[in-house]
mmCIF file of N, CA and C in Angstrom:
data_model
loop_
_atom_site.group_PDB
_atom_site.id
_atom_site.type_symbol
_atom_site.label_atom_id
_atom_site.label_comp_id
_atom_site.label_asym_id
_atom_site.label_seq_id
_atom_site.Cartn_x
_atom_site.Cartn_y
_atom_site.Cartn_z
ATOM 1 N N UNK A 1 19.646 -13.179 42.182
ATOM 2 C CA UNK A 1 20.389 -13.309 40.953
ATOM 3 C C UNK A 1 19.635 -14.196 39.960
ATOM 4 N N UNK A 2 18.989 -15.217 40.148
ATOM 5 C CA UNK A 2 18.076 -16.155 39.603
ATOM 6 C C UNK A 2 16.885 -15.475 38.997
ATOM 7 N N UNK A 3 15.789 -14.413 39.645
ATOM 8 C CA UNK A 3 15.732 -13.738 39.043
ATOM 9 C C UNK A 3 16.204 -13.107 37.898
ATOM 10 N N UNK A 4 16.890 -12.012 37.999
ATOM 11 C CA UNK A 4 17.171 -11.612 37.078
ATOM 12 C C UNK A 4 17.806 -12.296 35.831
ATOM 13 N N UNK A 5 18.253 -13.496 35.651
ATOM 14 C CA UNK A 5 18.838 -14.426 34.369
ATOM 15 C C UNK A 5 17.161 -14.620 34.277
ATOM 16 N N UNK A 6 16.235 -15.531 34.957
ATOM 17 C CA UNK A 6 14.958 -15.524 34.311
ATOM 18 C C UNK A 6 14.392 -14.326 33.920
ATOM 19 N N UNK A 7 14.684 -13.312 34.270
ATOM 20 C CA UNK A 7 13.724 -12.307 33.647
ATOM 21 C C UNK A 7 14.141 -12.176 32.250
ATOM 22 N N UNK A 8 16.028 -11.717 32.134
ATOM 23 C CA UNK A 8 16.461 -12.051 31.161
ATOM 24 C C UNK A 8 16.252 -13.167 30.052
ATOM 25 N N UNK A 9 16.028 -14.439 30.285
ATOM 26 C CA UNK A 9 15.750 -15.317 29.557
ATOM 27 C C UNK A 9 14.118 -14.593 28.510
ATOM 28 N N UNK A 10 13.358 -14.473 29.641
ATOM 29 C CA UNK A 10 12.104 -14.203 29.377
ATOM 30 C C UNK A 10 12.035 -12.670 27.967
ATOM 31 N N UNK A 11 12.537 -11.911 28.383
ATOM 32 C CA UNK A 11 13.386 -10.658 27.637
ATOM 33 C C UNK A 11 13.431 -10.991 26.096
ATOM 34 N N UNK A 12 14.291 -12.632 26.191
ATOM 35 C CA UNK A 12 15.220 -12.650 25.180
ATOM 36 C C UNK A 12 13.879 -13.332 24.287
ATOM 37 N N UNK A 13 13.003 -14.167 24.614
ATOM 38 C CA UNK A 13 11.694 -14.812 24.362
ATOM 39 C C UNK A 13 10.638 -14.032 23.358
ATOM 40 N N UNK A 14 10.630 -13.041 24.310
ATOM 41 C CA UNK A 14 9.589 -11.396 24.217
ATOM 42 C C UNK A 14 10.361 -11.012 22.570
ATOM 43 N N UNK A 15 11.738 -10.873 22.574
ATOM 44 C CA UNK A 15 12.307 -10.546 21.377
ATOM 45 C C UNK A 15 11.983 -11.093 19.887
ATOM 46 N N UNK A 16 12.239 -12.489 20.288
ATOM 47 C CA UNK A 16 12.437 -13.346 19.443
ATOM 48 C C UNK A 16 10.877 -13.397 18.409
ATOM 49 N N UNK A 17 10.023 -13.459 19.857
ATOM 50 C CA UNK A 17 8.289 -13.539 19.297
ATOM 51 C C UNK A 17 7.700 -12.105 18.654
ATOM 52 N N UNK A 18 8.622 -10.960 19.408
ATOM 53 C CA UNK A 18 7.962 -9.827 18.706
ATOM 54 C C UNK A 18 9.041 -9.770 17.469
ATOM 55 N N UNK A 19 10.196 -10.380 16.484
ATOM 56 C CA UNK A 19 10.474 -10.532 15.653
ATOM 57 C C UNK A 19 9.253 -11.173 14.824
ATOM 58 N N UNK A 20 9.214 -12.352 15.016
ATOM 59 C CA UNK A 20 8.602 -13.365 14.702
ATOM 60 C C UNK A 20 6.746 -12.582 14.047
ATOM 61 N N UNK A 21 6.420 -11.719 15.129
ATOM 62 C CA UNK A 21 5.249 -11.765 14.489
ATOM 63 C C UNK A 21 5.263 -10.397 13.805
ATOM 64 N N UNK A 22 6.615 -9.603 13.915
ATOM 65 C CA UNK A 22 6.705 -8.619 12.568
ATOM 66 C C UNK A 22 7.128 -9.166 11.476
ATOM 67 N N UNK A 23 7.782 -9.561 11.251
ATOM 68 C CA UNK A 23 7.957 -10.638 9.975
ATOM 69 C C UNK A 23 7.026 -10.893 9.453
ATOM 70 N N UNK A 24 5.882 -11.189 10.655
ATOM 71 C CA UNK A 24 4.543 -12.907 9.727
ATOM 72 C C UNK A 24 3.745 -11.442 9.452
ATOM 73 N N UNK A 25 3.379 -9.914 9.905
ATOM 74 C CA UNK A 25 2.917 -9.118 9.656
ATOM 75 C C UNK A 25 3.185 -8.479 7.796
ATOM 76 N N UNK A 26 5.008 -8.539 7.741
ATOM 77 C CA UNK A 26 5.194 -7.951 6.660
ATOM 78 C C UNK A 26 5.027 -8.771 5.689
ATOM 79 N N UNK A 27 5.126 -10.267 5.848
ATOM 80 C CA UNK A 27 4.654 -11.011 5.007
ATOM 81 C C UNK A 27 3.178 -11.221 4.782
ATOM 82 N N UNK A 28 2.101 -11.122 5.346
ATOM 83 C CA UNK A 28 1.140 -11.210 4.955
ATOM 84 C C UNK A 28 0.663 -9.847 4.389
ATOM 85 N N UNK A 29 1.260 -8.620 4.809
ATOM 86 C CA UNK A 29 0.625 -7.415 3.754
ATOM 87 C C UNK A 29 1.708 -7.654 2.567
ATOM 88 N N UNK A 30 2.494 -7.977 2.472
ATOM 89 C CA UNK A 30 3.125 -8.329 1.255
ATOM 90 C C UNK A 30 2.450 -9.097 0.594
ATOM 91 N N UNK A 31 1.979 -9.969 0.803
ATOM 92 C CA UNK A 31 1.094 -11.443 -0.134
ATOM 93 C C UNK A 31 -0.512 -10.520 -0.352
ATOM 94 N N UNK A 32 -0.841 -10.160 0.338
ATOM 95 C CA UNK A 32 -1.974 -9.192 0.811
ATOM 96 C C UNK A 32 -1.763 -8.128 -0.655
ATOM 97 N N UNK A 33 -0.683 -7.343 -1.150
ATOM 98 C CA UNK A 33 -0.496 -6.661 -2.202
ATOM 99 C C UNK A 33 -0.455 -7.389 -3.227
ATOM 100 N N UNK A 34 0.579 -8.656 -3.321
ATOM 101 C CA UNK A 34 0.769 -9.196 -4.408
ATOM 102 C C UNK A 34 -0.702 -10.007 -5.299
ATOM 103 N N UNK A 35 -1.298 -10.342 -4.181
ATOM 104 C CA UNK A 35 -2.865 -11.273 -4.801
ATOM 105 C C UNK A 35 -4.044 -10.711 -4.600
ATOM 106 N N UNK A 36 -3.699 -9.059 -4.238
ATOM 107 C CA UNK A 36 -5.372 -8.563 -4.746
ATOM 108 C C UNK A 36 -5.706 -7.979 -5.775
ATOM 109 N N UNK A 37 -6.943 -7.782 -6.178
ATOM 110 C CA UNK A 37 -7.458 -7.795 -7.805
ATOM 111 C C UNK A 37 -7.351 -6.846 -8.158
ATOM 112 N N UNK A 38 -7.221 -5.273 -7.451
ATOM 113 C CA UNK A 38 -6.945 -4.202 -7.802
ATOM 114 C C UNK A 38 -8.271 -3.778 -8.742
ATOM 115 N N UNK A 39 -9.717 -4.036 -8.417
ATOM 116 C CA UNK A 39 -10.624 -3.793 -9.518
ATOM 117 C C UNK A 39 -10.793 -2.786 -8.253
ATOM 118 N N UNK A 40 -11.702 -2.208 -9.378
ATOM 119 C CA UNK A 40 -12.147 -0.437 -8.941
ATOM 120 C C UNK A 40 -14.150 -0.861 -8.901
ATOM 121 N N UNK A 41 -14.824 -0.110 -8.234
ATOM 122 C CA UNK A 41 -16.565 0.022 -8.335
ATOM 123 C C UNK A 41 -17.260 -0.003 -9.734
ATOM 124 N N UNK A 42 -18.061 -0.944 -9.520
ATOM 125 C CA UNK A 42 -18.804 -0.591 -11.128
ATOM 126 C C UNK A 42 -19.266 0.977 -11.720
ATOM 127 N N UNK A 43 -18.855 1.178 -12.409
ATOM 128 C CA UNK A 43 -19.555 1.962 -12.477
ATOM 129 C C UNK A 43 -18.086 3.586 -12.519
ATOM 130 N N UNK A 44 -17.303 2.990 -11.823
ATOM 131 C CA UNK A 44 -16.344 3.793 -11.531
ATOM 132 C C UNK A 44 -14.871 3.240 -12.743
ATOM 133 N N UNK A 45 -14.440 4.455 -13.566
ATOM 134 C CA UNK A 45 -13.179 3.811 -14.902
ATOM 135 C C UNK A 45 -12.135 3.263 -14.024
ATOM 136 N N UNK A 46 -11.264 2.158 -14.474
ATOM 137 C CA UNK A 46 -10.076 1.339 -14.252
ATOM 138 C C UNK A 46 -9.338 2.745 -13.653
ATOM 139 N N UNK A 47 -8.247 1.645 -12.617
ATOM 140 C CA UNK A 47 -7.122 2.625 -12.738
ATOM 141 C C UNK A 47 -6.072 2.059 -13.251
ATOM 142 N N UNK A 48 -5.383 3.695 -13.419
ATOM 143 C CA UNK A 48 -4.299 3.459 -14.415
ATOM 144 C C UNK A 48 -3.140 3.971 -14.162
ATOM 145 N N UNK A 49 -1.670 3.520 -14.395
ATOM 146 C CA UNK A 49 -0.699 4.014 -14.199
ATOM 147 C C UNK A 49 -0.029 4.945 -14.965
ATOM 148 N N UNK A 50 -0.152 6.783 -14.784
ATOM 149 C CA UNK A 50 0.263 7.544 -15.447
ATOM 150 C C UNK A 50 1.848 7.086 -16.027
ATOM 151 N N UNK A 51 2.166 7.327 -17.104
ATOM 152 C CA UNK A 51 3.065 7.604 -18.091
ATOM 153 C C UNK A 51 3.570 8.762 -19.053
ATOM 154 N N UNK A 52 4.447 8.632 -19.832
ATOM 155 C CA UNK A 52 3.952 9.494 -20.943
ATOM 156 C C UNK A 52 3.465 9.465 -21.685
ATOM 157 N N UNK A 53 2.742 7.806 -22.456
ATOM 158 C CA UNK A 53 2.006 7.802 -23.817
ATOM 159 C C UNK A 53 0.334 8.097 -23.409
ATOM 160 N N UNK A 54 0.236 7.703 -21.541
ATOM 161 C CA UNK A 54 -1.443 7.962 -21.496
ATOM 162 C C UNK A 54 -1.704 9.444 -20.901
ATOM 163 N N UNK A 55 -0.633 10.573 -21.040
ATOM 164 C CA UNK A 55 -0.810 11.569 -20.306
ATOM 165 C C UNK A 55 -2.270 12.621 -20.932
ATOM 166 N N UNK A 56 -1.902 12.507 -22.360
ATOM 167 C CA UNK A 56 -2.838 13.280 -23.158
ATOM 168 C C UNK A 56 -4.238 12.961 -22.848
ATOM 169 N N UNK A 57 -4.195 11.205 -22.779
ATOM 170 C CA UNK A 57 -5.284 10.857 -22.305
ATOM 171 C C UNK A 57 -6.131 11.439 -21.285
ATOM 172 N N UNK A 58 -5.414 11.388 -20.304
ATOM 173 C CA UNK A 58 -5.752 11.422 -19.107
ATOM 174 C C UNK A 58 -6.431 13.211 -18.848
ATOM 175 N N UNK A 59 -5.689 14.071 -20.128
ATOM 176 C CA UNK A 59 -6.078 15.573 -19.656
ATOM 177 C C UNK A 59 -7.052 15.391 -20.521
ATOM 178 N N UNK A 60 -7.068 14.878 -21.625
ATOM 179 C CA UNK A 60 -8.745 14.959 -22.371
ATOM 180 C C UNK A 60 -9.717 14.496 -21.257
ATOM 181 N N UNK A 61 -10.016 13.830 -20.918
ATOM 182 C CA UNK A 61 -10.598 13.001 -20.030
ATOM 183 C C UNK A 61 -11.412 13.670 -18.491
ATOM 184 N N UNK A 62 -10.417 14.790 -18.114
ATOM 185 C CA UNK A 62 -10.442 15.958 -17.159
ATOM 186 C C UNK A 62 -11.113 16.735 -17.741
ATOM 187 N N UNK A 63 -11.050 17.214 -18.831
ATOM 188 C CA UNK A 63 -11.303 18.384 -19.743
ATOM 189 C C UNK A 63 -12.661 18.279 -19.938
ATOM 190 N N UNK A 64 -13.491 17.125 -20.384
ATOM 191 C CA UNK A 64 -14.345 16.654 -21.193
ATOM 192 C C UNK A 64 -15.189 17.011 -19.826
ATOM 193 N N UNK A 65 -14.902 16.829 -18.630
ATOM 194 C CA UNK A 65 -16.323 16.426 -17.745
ATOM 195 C C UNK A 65 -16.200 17.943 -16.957
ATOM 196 N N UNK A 66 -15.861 19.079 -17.649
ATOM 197 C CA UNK A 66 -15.351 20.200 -16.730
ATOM 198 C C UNK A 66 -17.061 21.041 -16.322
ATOM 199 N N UNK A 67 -18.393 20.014 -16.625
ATOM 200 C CA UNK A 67 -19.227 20.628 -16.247
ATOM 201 C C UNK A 67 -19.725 19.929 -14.440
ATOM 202 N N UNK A 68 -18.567 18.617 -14.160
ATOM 203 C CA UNK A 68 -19.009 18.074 -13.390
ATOM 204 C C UNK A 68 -17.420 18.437 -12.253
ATOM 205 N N UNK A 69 -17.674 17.548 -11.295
ATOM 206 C CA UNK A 69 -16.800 18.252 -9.967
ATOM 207 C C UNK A 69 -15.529 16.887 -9.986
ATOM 208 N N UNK A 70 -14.372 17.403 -10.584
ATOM 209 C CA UNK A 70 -13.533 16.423 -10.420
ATOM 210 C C UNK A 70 -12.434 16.669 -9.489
ATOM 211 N N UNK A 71 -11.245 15.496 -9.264
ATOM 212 C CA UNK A 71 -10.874 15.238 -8.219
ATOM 213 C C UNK A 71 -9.798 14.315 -8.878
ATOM 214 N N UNK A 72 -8.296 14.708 -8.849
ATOM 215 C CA UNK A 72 -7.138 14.325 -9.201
ATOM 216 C C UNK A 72 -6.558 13.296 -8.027
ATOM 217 N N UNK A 73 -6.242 12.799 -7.779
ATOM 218 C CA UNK A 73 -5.602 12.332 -6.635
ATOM 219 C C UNK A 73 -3.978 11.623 -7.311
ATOM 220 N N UNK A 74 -2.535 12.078 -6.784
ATOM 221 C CA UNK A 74 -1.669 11.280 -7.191
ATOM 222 C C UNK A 74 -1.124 11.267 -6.045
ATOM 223 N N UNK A 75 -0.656 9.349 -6.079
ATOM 224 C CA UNK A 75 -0.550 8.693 -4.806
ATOM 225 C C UNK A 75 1.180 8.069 -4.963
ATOM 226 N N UNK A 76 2.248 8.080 -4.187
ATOM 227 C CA UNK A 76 3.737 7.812 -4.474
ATOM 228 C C UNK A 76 3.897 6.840 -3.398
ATOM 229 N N UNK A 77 4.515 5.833 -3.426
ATOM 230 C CA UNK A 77 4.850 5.281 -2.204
ATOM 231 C C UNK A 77 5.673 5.705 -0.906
ATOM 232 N N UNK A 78 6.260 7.073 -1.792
ATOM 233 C CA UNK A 78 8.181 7.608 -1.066
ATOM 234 C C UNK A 78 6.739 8.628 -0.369
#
């Protein structure tokens, strides 16, 4: 019977620590998002967050390089 309350105890330990280090996980990719610089390669244009006032932009921009090999990528969190 002693057993098993220590295993239990031990159980309840295992819980607490695998809380503990999902938490310290979501908090550090959280801080990890909030304080990086978000710069892009030299050499390579900013990114930018589509809208509606930069949409036009964004198809001139496609349009202009249609002798070279482009590559759209749109990324959603959901």
């Amino acid at each position: 019977m002693e057993d098993l309350v220590t295993n239990l105890g031990f159980a309840r330990i295992a819980v607490v620590i695998g809380i503990g280090v999902g938490v310290a996980a979501l908090v550090a990719v959280a801080a990890s998002y909030k304080l990086s610089t978000r710069q892009t390669p030299p050499g390579q244009p900013p990114l930018v967050y589509l809208n509606n006032q930069n949409l036009e932009e964004l198809r001139a921009a496609f349009n202009a390089a249609a002798d070279q090999t482009r590559l759209l990528a749109m990324l959603s969190p959901t």
